[in-house]
Coordinates of C-alpha atoms and ligand atoms in Angstrom, one line a residue:
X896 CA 0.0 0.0 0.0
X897 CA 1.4 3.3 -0.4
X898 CA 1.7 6.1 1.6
X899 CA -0.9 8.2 0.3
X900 CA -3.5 5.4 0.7
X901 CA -2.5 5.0 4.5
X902 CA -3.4 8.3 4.7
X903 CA -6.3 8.1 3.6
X904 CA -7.3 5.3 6.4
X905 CA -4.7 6.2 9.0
X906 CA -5.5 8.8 11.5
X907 CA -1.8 10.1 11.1
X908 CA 1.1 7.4 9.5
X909 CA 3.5 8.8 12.0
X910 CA 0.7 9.2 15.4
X911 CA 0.4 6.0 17.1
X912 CA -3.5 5.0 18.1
X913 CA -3.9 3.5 22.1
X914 CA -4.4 0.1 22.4
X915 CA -4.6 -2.3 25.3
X916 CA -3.2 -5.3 26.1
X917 CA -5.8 -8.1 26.7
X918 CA -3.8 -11.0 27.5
X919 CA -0.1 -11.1 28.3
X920 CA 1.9 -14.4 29.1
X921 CA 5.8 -15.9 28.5
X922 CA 5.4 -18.5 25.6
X923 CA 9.3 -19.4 26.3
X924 CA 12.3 -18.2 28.5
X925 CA 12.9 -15.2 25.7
X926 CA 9.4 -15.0 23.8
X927 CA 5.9 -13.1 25.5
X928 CA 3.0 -13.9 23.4
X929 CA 0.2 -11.0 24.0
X930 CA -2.9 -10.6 22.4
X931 CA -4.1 -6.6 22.1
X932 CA -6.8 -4.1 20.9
X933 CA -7.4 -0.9 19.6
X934 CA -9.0 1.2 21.9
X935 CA -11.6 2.3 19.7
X936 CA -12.6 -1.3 19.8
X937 CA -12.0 -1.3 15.8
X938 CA -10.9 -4.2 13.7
X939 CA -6.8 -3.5 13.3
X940 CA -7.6 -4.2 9.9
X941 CA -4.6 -6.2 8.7
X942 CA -3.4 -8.8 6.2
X943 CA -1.9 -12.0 6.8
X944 CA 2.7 -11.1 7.2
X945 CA 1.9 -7.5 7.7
X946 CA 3.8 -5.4 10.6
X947 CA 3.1 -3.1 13.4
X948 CA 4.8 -0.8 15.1
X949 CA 4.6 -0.6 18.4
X950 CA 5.5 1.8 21.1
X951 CA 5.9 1.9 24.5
X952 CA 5.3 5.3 25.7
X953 CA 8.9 7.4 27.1
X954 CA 10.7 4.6 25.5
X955 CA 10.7 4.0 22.1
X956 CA 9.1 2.2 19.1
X957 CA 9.7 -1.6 17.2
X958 CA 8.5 -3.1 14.2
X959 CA 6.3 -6.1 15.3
X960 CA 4.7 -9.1 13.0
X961 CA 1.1 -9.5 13.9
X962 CA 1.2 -13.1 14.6
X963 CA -2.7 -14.2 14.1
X964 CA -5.0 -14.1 10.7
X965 CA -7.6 -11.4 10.6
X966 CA -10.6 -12.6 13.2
X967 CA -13.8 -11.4 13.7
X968 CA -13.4 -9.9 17.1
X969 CA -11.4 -6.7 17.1
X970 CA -8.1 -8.8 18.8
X971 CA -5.0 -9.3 17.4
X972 CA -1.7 -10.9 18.9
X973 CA 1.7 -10.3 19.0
X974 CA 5.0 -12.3 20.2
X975 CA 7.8 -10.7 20.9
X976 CA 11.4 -11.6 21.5
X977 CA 13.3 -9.2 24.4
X978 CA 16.4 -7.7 23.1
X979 CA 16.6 -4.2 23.7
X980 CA 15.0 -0.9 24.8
X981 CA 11.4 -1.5 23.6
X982 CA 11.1 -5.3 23.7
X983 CA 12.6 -5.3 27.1
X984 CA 10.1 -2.3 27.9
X985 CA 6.7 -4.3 26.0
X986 CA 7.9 -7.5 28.3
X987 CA 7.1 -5.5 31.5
X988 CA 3.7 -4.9 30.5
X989 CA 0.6 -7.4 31.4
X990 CA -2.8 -7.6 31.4
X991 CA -4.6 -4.1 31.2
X992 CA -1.2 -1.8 30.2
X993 CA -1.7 0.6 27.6
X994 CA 0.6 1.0 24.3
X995 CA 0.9 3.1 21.2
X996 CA 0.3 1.4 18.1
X997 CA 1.1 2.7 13.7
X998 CA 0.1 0.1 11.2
X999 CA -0.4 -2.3 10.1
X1000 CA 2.4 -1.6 7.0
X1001 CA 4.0 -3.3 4.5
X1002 CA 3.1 -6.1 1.8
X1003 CA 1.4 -9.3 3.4
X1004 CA 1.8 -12.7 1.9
X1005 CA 0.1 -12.3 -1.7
X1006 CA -3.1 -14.5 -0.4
X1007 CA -4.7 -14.5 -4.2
X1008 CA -1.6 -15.7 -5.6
X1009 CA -1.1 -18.7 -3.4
X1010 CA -4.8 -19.8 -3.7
X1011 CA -5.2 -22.7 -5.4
X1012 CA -1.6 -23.8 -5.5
X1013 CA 0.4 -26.4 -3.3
X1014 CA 1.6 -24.7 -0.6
X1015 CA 5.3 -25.4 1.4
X1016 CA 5.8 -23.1 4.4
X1017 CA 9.6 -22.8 5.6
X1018 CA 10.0 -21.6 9.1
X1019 CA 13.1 -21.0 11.4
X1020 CA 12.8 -19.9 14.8
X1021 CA 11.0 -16.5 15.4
X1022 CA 9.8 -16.7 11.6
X1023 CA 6.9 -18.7 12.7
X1024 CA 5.3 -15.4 14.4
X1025 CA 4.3 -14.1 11.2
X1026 CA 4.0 -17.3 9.3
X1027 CA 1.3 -17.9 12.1
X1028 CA -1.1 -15.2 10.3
X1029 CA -0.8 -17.1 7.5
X1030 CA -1.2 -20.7 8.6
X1031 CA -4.0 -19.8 10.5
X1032 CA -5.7 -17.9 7.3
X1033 CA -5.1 -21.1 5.4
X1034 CA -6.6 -23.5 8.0
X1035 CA -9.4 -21.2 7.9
X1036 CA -9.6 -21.4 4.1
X1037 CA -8.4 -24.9 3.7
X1038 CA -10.6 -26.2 0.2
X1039 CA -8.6 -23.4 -0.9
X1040 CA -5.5 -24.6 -1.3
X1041 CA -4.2 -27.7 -2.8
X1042 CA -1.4 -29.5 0.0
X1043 CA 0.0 -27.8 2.5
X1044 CA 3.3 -28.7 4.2
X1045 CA 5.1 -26.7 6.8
X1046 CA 8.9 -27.1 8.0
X1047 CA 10.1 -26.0 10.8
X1048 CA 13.1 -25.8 12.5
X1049 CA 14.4 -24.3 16.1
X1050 CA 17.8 -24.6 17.7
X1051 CA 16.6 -26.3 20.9
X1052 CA 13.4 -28.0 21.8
X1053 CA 12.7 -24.7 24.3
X1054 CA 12.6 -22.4 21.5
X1055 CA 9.7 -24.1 20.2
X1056 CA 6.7 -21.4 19.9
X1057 CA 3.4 -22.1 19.8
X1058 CA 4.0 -25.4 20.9
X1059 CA -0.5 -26.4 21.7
X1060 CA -1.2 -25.9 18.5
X1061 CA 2.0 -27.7 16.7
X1062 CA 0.2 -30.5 18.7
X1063 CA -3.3 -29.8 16.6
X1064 CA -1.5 -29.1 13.2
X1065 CA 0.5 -32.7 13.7
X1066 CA -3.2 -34.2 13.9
X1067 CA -4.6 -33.3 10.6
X1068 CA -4.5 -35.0 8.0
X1069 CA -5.3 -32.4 5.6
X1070 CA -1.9 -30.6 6.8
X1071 CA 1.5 -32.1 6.7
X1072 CA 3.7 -30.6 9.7
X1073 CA 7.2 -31.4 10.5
X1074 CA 9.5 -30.3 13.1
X1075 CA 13.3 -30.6 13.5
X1076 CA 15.6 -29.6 16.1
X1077 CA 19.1 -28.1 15.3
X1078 CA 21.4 -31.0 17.4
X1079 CA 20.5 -33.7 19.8
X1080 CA 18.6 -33.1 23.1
X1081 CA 18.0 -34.7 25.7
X1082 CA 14.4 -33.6 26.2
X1083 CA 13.6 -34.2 22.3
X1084 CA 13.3 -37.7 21.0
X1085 CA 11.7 -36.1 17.3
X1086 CA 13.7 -35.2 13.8
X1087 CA 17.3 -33.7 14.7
X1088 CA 19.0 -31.5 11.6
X1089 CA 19.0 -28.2 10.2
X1090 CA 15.6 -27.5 8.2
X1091 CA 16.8 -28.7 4.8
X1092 CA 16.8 -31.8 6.3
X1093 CA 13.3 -32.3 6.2
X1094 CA 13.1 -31.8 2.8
X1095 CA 14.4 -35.6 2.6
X1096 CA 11.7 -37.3 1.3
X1097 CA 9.3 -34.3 1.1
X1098 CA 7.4 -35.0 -2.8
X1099 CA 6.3 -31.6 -3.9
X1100 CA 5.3 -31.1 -7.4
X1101 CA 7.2 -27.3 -8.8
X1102 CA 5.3 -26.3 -11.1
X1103 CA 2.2 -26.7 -8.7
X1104 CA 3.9 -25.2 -5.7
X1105 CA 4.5 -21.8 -4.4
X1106 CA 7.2 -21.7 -1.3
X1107 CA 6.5 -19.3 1.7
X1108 CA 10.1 -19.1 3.6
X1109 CA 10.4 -16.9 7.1
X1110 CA 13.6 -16.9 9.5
X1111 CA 16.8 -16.1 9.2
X1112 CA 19.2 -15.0 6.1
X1113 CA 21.5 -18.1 6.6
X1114 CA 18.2 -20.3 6.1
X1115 CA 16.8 -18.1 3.0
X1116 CA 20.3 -19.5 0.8
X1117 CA 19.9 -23.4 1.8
X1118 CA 16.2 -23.5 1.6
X1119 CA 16.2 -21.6 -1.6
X1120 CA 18.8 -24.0 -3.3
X1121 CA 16.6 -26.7 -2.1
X1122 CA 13.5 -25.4 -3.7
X1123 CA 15.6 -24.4 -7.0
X1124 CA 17.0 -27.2 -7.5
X1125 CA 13.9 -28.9 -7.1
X1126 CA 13.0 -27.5 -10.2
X1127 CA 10.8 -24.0 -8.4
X1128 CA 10.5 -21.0 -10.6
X1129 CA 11.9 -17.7 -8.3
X1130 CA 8.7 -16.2 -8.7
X1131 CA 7.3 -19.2 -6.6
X1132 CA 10.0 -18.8 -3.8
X1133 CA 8.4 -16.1 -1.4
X1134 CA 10.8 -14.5 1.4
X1135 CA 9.7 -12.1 4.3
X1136 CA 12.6 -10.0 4.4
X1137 CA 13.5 -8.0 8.0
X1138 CA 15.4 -5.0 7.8
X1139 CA 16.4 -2.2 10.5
X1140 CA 13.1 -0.1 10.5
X1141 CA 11.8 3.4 11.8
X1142 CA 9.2 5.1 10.1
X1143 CA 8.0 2.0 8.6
X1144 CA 6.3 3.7 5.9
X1145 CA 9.1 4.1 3.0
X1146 CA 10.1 8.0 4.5
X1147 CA 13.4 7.4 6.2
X1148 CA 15.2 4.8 4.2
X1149 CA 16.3 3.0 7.0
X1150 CA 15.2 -0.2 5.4
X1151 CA 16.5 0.6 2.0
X1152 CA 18.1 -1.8 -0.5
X1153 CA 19.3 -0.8 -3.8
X1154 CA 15.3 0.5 -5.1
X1155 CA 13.5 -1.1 -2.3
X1156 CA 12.1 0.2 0.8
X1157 CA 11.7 -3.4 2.9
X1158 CA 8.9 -1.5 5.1
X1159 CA 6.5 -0.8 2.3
X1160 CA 7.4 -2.5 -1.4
X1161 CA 7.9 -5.8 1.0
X1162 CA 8.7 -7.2 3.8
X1163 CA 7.5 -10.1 1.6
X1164 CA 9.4 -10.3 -1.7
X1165 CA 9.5 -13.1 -4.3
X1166 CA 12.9 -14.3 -4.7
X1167 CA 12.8 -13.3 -8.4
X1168 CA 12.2 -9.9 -7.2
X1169 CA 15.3 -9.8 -5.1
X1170 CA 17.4 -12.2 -6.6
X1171 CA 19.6 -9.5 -7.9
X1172 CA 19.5 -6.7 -4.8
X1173 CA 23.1 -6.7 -2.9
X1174 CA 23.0 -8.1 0.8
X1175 CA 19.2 -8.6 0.4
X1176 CA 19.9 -12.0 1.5
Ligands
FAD673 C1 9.1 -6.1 9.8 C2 9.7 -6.6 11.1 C3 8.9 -7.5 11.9 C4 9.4 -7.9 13.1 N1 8.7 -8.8 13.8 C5 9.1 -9.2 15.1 C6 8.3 -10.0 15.9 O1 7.2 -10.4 15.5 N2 8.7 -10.3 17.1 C7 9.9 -9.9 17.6 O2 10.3 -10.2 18.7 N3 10.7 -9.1 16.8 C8 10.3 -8.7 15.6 N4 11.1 -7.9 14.8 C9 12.4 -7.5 15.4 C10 12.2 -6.3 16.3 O3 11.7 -5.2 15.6 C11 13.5 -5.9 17.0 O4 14.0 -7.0 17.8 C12 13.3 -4.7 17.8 O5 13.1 -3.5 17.0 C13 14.5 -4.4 18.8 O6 14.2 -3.2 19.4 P1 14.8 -3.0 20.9 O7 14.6 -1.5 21.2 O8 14.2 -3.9 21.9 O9 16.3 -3.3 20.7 P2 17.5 -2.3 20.5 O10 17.9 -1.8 21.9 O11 17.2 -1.4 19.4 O12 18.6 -3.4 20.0 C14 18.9 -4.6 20.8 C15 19.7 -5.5 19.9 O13 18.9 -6.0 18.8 C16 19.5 -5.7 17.6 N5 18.4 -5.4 16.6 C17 17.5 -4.4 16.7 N6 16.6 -4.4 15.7 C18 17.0 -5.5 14.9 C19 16.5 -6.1 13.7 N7 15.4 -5.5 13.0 N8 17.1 -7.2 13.2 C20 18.1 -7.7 13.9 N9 18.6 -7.2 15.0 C21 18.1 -6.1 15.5 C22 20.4 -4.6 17.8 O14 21.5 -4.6 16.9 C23 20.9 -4.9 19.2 O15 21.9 -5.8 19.2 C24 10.7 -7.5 13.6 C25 11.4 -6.6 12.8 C26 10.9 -6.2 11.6 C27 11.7 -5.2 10.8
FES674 S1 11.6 2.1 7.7 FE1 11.6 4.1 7.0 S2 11.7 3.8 4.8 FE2 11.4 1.8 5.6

């Protein structure tokens, strides 16, 4: 969306709107999972791998992932890793606290384009925060879709997030979820490898599939290579791109590479469209 059309919907781009935190609870040791709302009780209005950002008030602002689909009720939810200033600050609020909120920006996951097509979702660690708004819009849309595999892969079995409903998606039959850990542990007795690995044995059909990969730049090159060699056109690899971010709306360049502005011509890109930007990946 560009600027001028968030302006047209958006009280201000750069004036954050109150909301409130409903819920707030650790999903792991470095993860809080909250869910929040606008406190005009209003929809937030987003698409599936769009971005907030979110500000704690005398401290500072961060670009956040909305982690759920689009819902009927006006909540939304949000996990967030503490590592600095304003995650440490959004970790000490519970229940009841009151934020600033601007968004939601960027490019979502192109939801027409991947109707109708096999689907392979590639997660790594914190990528499956926003990959969550999208497997939870496809579950909800499911004759939509032709198969539907997700990877996934964490360093250690207490990164895992969302960890109650891994334990639905592994029941359906209609949805084909694997999980690996990095290297042997003690308290996990599942697949043990790097992501790629669970492509062993994976069928998937390139010219049917489109490929949805979200985690870190190291994992973009393997899985990629995977999913090229496989025979996958670049305009059927889709990456969610992260980048340093402030104004989040393509103003401060912040998130700039080469003719791109990661906050608002992404932070999903197909590979083909980046395949050629320096240090994109
Ligand atoms: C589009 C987008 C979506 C994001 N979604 C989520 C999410 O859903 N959950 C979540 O926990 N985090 C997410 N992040 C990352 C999050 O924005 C940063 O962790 C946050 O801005 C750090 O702010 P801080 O003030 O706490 O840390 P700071 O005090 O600013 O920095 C702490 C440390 O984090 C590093 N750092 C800061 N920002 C980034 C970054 N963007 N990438 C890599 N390292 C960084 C700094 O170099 C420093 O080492 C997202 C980032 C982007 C751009
Ligand atoms: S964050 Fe300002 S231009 Fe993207």
């Amino acid at each position: 969306m560009a600027s001028e059309q968030y302006e047209a919907v958006l009280p201000s781009l750069y004036l954050p709107q109150l909301a409130r935190v409903k819920r707030a609870a650790m999903m792991t040791e470095w993860e809080k999972h909250f869910e929040i709302e606008l406190t005009t009780g209003q929809p937030l209005g987003h698409e599936p791998g769009q971005f907030v950002e979110v500000s704690v008030f005398g401290i500072g602002e961060a670009p956040i992932s909305v982690s759920s689909a689009p819902r009927d009720d006006p909540g939304f939810e949000l996990v967030v890793r503490k590592m600095g200033n304003v995650t440490s600050a959004l970790h000490r609020l519970e229940a009841g606290a009151t934020l600033g909120l601007r968004g939601p920006f960027g490019r979502g996951f192109p939801l027409e384009e991947l109707a109708g097509r096999d689907i392979l979702l590639v997660a790594g660690g914190l990528g499956l925060v926003p990959m969550r708004s999208l497997i939870q819009h496809i579950l909800a849309h499911r004759s939509d879709f032709g198969t539907v595999t997700l990877l996934y892969g964490c360093k250690e079995p207490a990164e895992l997030l969302f960890t109650d409903e891994q334990a639905e998606w592994a029941e359906r039959d209609d949805f084909d979820f694997r999980v690996t850990i990095d290297r042997p542990h003690p308290d996990w007795d599942g697949h043990v490898g790097v992501v790629t690995t669970l492509f062993e044995g994976l069928e998937l059909d390139p010219r049917s599939t489109k490929a949805v990969l979200v985690g870190p730049p190291i994992m973009y090159r393997f899985v990629i290579l995977e999913c090229v060699n496989r025979g996958m056109a670049d305009e059927d690899i889709l990456v969610d791109l992260e980048r340093r971010m402030k104004c989040g709306v393509g103003k401060c360049g912040h998130c700039q590479i080469n003719n791109k502005y990661v906050c608002q011509d992404g932070p999903v890109f197909s590979y083909h469209e980046i395949a050629t930007l320096r240090e994109a990946i």
